[in-house]
Coordinates of C-alpha atoms in Angstrom, one line a residue:
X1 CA -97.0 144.4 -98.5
X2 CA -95.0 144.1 -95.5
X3 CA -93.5 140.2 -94.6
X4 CA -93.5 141.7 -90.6
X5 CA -96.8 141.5 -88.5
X6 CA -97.8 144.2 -86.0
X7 CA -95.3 143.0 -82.9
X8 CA -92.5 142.4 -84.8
X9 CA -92.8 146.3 -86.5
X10 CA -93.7 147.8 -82.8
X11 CA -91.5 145.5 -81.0
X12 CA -88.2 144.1 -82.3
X13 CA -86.7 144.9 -85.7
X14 CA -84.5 148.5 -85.5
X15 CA -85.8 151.5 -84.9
X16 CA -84.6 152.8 -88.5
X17 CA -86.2 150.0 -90.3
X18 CA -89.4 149.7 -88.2
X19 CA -90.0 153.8 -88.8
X20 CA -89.3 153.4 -92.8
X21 CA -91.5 150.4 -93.0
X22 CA -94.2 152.7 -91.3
X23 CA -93.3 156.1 -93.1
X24 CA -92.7 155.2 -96.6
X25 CA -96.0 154.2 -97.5
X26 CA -97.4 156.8 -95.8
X27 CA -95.6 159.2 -97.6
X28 CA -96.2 157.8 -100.6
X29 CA -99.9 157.9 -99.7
X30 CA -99.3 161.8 -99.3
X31 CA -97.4 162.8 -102.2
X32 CA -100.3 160.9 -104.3
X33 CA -103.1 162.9 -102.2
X34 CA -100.8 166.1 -103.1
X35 CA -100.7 165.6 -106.6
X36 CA -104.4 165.1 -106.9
X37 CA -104.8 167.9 -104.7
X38 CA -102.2 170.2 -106.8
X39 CA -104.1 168.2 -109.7
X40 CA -107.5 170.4 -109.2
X41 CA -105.6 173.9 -109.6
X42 CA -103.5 172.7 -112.3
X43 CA -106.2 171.7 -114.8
X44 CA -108.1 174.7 -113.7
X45 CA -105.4 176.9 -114.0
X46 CA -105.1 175.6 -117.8
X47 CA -108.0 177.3 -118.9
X48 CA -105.9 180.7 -117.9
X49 CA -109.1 181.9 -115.8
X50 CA -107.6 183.6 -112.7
X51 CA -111.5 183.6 -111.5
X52 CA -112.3 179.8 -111.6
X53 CA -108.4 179.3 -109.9
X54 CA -109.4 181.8 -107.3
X55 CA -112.6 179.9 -106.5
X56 CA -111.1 176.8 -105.8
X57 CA -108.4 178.9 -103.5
X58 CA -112.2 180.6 -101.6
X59 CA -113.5 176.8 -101.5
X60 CA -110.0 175.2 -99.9
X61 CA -110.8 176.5 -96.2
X62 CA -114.2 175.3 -95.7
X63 CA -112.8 172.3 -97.6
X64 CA -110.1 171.5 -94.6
X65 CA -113.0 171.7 -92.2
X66 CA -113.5 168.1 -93.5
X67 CA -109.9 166.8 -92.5
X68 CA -110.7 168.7 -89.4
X69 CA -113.3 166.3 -88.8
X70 CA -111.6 163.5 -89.9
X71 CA -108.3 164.0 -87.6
X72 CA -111.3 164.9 -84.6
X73 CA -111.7 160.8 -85.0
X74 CA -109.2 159.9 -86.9
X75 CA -106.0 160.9 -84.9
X76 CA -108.0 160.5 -81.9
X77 CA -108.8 157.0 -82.9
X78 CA -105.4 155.9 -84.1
X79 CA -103.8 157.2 -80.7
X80 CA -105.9 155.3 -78.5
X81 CA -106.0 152.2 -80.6
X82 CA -102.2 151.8 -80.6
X83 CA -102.2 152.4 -76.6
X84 CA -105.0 149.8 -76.1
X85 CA -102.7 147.5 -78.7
X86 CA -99.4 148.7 -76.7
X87 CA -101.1 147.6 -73.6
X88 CA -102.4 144.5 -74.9
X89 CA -106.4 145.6 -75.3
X90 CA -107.1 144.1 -78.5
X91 CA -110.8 144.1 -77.9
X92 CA -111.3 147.2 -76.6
X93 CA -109.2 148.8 -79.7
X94 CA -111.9 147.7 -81.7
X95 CA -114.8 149.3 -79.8
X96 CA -112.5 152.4 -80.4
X97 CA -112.6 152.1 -84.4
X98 CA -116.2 151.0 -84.5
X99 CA -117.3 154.7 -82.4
X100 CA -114.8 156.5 -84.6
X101 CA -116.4 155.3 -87.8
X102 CA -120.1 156.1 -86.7
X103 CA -119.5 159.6 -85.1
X104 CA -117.2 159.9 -88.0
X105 CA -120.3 159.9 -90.2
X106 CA -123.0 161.2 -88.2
X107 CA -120.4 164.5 -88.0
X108 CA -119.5 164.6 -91.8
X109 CA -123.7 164.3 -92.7
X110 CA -124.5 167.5 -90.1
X111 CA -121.4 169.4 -91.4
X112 CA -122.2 169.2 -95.1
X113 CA -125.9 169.8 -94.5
X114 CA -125.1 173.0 -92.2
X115 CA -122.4 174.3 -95.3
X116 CA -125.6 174.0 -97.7
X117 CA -127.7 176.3 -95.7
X118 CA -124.8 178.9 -95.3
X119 CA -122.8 178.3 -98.4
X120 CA -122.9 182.1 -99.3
X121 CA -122.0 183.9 -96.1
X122 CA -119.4 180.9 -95.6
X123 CA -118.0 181.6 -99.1
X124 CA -118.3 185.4 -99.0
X125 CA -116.1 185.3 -95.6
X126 CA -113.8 183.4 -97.2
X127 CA -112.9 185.6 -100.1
X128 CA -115.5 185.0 -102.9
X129 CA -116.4 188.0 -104.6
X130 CA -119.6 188.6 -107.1
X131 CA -117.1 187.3 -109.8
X132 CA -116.1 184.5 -108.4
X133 CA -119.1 183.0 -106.2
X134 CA -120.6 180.9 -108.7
X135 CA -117.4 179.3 -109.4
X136 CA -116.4 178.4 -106.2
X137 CA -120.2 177.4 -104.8
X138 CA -120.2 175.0 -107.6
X139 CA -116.9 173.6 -106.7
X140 CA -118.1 173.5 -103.1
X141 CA -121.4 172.0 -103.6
X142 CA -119.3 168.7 -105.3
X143 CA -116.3 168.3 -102.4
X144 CA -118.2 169.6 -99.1
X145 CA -122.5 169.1 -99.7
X146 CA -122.0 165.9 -101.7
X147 CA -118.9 164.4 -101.2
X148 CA -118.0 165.8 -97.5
X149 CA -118.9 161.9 -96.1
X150 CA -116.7 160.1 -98.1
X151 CA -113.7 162.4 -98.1
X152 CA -113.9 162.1 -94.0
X153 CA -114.3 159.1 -94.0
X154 CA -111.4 158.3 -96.2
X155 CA -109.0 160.1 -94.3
X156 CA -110.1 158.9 -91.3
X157 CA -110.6 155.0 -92.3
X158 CA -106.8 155.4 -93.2
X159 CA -105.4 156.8 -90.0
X160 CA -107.1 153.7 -88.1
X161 CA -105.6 151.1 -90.2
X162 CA -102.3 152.7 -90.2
X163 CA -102.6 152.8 -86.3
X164 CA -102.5 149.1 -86.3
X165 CA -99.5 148.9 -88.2
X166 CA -101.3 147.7 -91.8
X167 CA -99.1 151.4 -93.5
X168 CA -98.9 149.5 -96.8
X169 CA -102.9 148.9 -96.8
X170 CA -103.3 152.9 -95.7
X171 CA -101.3 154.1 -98.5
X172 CA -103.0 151.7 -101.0
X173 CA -106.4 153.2 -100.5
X174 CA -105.4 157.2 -100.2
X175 CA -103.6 156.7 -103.1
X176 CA -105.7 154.4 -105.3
X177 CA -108.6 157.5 -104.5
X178 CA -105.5 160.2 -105.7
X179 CA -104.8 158.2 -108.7
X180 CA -108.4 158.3 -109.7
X181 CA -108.7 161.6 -109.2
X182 CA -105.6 162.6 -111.4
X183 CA -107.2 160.9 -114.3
X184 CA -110.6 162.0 -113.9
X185 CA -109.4 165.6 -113.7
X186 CA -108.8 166.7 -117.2
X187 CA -111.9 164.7 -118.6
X188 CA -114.3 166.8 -116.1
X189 CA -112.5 170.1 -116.5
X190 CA -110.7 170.3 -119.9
X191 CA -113.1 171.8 -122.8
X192 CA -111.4 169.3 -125.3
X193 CA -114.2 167.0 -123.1
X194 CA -116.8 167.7 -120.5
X195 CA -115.6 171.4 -120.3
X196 CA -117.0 171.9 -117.1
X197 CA -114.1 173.6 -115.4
X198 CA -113.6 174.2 -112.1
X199 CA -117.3 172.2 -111.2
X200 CA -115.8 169.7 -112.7
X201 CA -112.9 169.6 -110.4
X202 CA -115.4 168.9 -107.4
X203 CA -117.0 166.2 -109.5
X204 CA -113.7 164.7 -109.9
X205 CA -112.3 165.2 -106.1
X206 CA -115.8 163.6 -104.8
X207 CA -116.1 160.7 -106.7
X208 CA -112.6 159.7 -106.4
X209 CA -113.1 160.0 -102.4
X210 CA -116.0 158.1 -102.8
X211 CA -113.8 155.4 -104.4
X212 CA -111.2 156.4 -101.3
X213 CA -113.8 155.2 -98.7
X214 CA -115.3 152.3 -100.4
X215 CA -111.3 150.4 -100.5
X216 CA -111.5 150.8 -96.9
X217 CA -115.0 149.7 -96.1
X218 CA -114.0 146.5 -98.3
X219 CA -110.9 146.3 -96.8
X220 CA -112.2 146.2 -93.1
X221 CA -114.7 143.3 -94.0
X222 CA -112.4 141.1 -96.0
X223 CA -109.4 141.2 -93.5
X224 CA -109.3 138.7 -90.8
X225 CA -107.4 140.1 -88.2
X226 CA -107.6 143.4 -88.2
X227 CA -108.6 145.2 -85.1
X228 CA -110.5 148.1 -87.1
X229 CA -113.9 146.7 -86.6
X230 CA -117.1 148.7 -88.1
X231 CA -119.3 146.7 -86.6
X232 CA -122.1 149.2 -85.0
X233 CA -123.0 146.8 -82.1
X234 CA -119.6 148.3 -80.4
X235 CA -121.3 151.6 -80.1
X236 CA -122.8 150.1 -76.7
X237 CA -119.1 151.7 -75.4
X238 CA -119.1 154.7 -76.3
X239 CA -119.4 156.0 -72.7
X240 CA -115.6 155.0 -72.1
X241 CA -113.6 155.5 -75.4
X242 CA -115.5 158.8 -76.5
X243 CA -113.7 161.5 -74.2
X244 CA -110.4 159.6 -74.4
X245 CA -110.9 160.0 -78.3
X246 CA -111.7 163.1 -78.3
X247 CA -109.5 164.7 -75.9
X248 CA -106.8 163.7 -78.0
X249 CA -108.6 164.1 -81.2
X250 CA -109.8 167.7 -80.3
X251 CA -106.8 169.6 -80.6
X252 CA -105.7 168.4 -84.1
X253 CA -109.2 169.3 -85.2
X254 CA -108.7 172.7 -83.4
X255 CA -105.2 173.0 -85.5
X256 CA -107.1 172.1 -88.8
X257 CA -110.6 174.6 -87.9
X258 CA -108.0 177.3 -86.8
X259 CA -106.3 176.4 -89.7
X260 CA -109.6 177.6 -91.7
X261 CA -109.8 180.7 -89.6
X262 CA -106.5 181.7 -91.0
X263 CA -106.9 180.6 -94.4
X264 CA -110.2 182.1 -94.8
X265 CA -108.7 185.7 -93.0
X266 CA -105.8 185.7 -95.6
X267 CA -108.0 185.2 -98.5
X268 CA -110.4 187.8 -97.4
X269 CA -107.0 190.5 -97.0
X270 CA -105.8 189.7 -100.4
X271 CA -109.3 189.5 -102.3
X272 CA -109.5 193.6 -101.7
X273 CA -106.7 194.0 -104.5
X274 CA -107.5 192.0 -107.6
X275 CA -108.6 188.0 -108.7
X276 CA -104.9 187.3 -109.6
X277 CA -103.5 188.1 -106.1
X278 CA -106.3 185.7 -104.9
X279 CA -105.3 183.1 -107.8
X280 CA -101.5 183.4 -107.0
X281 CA -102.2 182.9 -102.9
X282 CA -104.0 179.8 -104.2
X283 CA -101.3 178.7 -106.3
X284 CA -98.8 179.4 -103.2
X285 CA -100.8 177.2 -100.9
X286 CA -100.2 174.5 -103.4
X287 CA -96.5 174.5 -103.8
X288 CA -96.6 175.1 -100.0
X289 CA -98.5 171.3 -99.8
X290 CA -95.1 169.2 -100.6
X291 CA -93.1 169.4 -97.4
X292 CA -96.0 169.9 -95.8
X293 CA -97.5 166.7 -97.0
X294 CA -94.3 165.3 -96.7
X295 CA -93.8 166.1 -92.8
X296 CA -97.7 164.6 -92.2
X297 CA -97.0 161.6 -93.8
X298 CA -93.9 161.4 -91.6
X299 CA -95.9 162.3 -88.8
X300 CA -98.6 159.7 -89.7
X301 CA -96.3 157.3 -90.1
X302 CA -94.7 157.7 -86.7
X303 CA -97.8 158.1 -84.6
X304 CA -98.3 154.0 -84.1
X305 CA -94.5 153.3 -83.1
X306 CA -94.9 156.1 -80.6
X307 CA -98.7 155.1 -79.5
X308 CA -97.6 151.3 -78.9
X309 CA -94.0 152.1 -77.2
X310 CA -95.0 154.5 -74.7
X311 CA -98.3 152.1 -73.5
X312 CA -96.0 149.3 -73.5
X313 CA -93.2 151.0 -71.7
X314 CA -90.1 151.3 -74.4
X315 CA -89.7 154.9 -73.9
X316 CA -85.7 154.2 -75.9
X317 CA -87.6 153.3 -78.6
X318 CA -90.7 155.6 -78.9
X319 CA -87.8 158.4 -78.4
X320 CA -85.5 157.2 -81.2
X321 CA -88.4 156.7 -83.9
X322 CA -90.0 160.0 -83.3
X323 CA -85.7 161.5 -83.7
X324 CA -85.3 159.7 -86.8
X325 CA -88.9 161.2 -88.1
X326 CA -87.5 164.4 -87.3
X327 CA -84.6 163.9 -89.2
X328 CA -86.1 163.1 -92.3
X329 CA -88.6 165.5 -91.9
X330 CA -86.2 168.4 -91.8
X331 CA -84.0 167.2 -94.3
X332 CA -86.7 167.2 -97.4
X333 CA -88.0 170.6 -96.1
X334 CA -84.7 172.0 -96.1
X335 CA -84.2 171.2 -99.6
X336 CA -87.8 172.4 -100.9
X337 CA -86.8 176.0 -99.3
X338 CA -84.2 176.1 -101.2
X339 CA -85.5 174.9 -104.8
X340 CA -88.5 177.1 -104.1
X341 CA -86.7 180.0 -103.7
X342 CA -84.6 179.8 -106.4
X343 CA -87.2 178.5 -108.9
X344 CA -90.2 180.2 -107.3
X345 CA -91.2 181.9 -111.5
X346 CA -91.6 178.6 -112.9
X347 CA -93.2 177.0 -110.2
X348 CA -96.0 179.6 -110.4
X349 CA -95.9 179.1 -114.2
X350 CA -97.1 175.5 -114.1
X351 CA -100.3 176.1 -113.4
X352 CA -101.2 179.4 -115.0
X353 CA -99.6 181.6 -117.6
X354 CA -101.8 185.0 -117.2
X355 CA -98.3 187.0 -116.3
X356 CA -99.8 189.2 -113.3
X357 CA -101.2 186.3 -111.0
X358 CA -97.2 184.6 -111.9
X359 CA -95.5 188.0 -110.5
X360 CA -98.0 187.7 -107.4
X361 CA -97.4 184.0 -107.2
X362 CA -93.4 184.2 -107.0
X363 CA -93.3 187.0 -104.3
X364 CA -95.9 185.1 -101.9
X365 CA -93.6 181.4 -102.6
X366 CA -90.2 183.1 -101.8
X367 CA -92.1 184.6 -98.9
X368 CA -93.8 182.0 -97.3
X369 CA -91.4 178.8 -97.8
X370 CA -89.3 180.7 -94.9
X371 CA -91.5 178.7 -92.8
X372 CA -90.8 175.4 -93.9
X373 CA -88.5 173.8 -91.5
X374 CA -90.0 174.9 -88.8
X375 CA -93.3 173.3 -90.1
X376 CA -91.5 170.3 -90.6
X377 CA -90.8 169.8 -86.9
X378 CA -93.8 171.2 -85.5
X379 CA -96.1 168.4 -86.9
X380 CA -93.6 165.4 -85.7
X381 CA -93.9 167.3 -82.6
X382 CA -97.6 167.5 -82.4
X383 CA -98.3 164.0 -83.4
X384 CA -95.4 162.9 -80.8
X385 CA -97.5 164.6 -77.8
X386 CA -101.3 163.4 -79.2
X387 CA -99.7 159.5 -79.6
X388 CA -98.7 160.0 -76.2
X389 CA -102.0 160.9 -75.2
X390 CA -100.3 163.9 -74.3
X391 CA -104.2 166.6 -75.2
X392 CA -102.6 169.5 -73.4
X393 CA -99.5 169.9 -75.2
X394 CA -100.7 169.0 -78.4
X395 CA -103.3 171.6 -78.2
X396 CA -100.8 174.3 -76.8
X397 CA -98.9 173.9 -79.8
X398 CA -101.7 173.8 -82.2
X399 CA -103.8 176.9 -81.5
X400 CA -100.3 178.7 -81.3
X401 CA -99.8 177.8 -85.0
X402 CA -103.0 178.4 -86.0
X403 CA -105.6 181.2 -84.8
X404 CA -103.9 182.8 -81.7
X405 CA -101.3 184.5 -83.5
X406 CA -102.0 184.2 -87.4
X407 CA -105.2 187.2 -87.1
X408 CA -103.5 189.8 -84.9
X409 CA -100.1 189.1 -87.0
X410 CA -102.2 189.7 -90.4
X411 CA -103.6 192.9 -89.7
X412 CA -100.3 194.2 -88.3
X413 CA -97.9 192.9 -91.2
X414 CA -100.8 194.1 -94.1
X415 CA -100.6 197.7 -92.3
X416 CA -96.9 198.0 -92.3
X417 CA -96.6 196.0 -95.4
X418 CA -99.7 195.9 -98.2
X419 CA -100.3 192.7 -99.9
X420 CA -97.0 191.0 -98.9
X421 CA -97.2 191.5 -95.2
X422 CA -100.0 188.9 -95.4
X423 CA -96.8 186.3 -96.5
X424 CA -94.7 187.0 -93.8
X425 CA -97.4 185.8 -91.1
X426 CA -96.7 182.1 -91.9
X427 CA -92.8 182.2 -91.0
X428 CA -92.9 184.2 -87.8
X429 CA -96.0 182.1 -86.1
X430 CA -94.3 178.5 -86.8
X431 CA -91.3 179.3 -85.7
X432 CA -92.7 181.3 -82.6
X433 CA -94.8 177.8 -82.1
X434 CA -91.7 175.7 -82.9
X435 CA -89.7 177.4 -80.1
X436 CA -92.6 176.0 -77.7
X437 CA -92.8 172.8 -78.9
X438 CA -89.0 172.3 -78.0
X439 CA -89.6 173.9 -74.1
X440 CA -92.8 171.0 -74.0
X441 CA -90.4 168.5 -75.5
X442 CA -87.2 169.2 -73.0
X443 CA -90.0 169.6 -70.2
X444 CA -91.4 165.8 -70.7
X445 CA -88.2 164.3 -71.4
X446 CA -86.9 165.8 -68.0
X447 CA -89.6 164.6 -66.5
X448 CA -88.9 161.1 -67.7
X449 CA -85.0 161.7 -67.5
X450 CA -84.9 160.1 -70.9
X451 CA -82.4 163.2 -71.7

């Protein structure tokens, strides 16, 4: 754990320093949740069913509805706590985490219930065919119906107590659930055990969620000065936090339900040719999850500095840690683009050997890792605007990259290009977002004559 306390990592040591101190664990925290999210399709894929793979790809968009949720409080949350921490509201940061928690849960219990009573025409939208339905509504029924409140509230329990500067404590919990989940993976799924296949991949996801939340409940009741109070007496506020929350909150669960949208509409183009095409999009989205995991936990990590500098008034500092977080960000998706596209075959090959889902799988990688630097600066960019408290810009930026452009672009580039059109939407909408997010960006800073 870290020897600094809160002020000294907000406040004084250098920028450099203070932003690896923050990101690192956060990253860490991400690459675990990766590998236990990769870890669902890979012991899946072992059983060389392209149906049970393409279930779990049908399930993964009503899945992200969750982390929509969870960002609605959880980004919200950790924005406002570190500007009531910047400005030296200590008190009224914890009336924040207490109404993030309990709308936090009250949203995750209506959500799952709701996905019960529509699970088939939800499914069915999203790509399930006859073939694959029962697959991916038993998958479903385990990560969204049953476990849907614990995975919320693990993702967004870790966002608050990264927002107060505890990064170490974050990561420890996301990846304690990830670890769990790794190793119950192959005993649920494997038939060398319970042989239960891609249902057992949901039982594995939810309980190790389950275990996600429960660190952080602990957590929250054993540490004495934390500011993330649960308490449900705090609730009494909710009048005067709850728009400020969600107004910030809103348009990263916008990005995440658009996010859905798209998802779900590039299934349903590719499940009119064959279950491999479906499996290899799935096993595409996947690979895809690295820098992209990589530039949220950068992002994550970030959000605090930039939250507590700009209530406090260091606008040097809030400028030079979201630059560095750029940097890094960049860098690592840089070099993923170019390893993907070189080893894009045995990538694919990892998680399934049936030949024609690994010759879909190759083409959609070389295809859709075009868009990964520009990714890797849009979310940095995002997260920079939403710390700031900044709800307009952040929500310009994230319908652009998701659900404005991604539907009109999909039936265009299938028409003019069948099957691998659908690969090329990715690339042109991030970077058409990305050249936005720099005219915001320039915009502010001119505003501020910090440039």
């Amino acid at each position: 754990m870290s020897r600094y306390n809160r002020t000294e990592i907000f406040e004084t040591i250098p920028i450099k320093k203070s932003v690896l101190i923050q990101i690192i664990p956060a990253i860490a925290s991400q690459m675990i949740a990766l590998i236990y999210n990769l870890s669902d399709t890979y012991f899946v894929g072992r059983l060389n069913d392209p149906r049970q793979t393409a279930a779990i790809t049908v399930a993964a968009s009503s899945f992200l509805m969750l982390t929509a949720i969870s960002n609605l409080f959880g980004i919200g949350g950790a924005s406002l706590v570190t500007r009531k921490l910047g400005s030296g509201q200590p008190e009224e940061a914890k009336q924040v985490a207490s109404i993030c928690f309990w709308m936090a849960l009250c949203s995750g219990l209506c959500f799952s219930i709701l996905f019960a009573i529509l699970a088939r025409p939800i499914l069915s939208i999203s790509g399930a065919t006859e073939e694959v339905y029962a697959f991916a509504y038993g998958y479903a029924k385990w990560v969204i119906i049953l476990g849907g409140i614990p995975t919320i509230l693990n993702t967004m329990l870790s966002n608050l107590v990264r927002a107060e500067g505890s990064a170490f404590a974050a990561s420890l919990g996301v990846s304690m659930g990830g670890i769990l989940n790794i190793l119950l993976d192959p005993f649920f799924v494997l038939p060398n055990f319970l042989g239960l296949g891609a249902i057992g991949a949901g039982m594995a996801t939810a309980l190790s969620n389950a275990c996600g939340a429960l660190f952080f409940l602990i957590y929250t009741q054993i540490k004495k000065d934390t500011v993330i109070n649960l308490h449900i007496r705090y609730m009494i506020y909710w009048k005067e936090h709850l728009w400020d929350i969600l107004k910030i909150g809103i348009p990263s669960a916008i990005q995440y339900g658009l996010t859905v949208v798209a998802i779900a509409a590039q299934t349903r183009f590719v499940s009119k040719y064959s279950p491999q095409a479906i499996a290899g999009l799935g096993i595409t989205k996947k690979l895809d999850q690295l820098p992209l995991y990589f530039s949220i936990g950068v992002a994550n990590g970030i959000l605090p500095l930039i939250g507590y500098n700009h209530a406090s008034g260091n606008h040097v500092r809030k400028e030079a840690a979201f630059r560095f977080g750029c940097l890094i960000s960049v860098s690592f998706s840089t070099l993923c683009l170019i390893i993907y596209e070189i080893f894009a075959p045995v990538l694919v090959k990892l998680f399934i050997a049936d030949s024609l889902t690994v010759t879909y799988g190759s083409v959609f990688v070389r295809c859709m890792v075009v868009a990964m630097p520009f990714m890797a600066l849009c979310y940095p960019m995002i997260i920079r605007f939403q710390a700031m408290g900044k709800a307009k810009e952040s929500l310009i930026i994230s319908i652009l990259r998701k659900g404005v452009l991604d539907i009109p672009f999909l039936f265009l580039f299938d028409a003019l290009y069948p099957l691998y059109g659908c690969m090329l939407v990715q690339p042109v909408v991030d970077f058409l977002s990305l050249l936005v997010a720099i005219f915001l960006y320039q915009r502010e800073n001119r505003k501020n004559r910090l440039v």
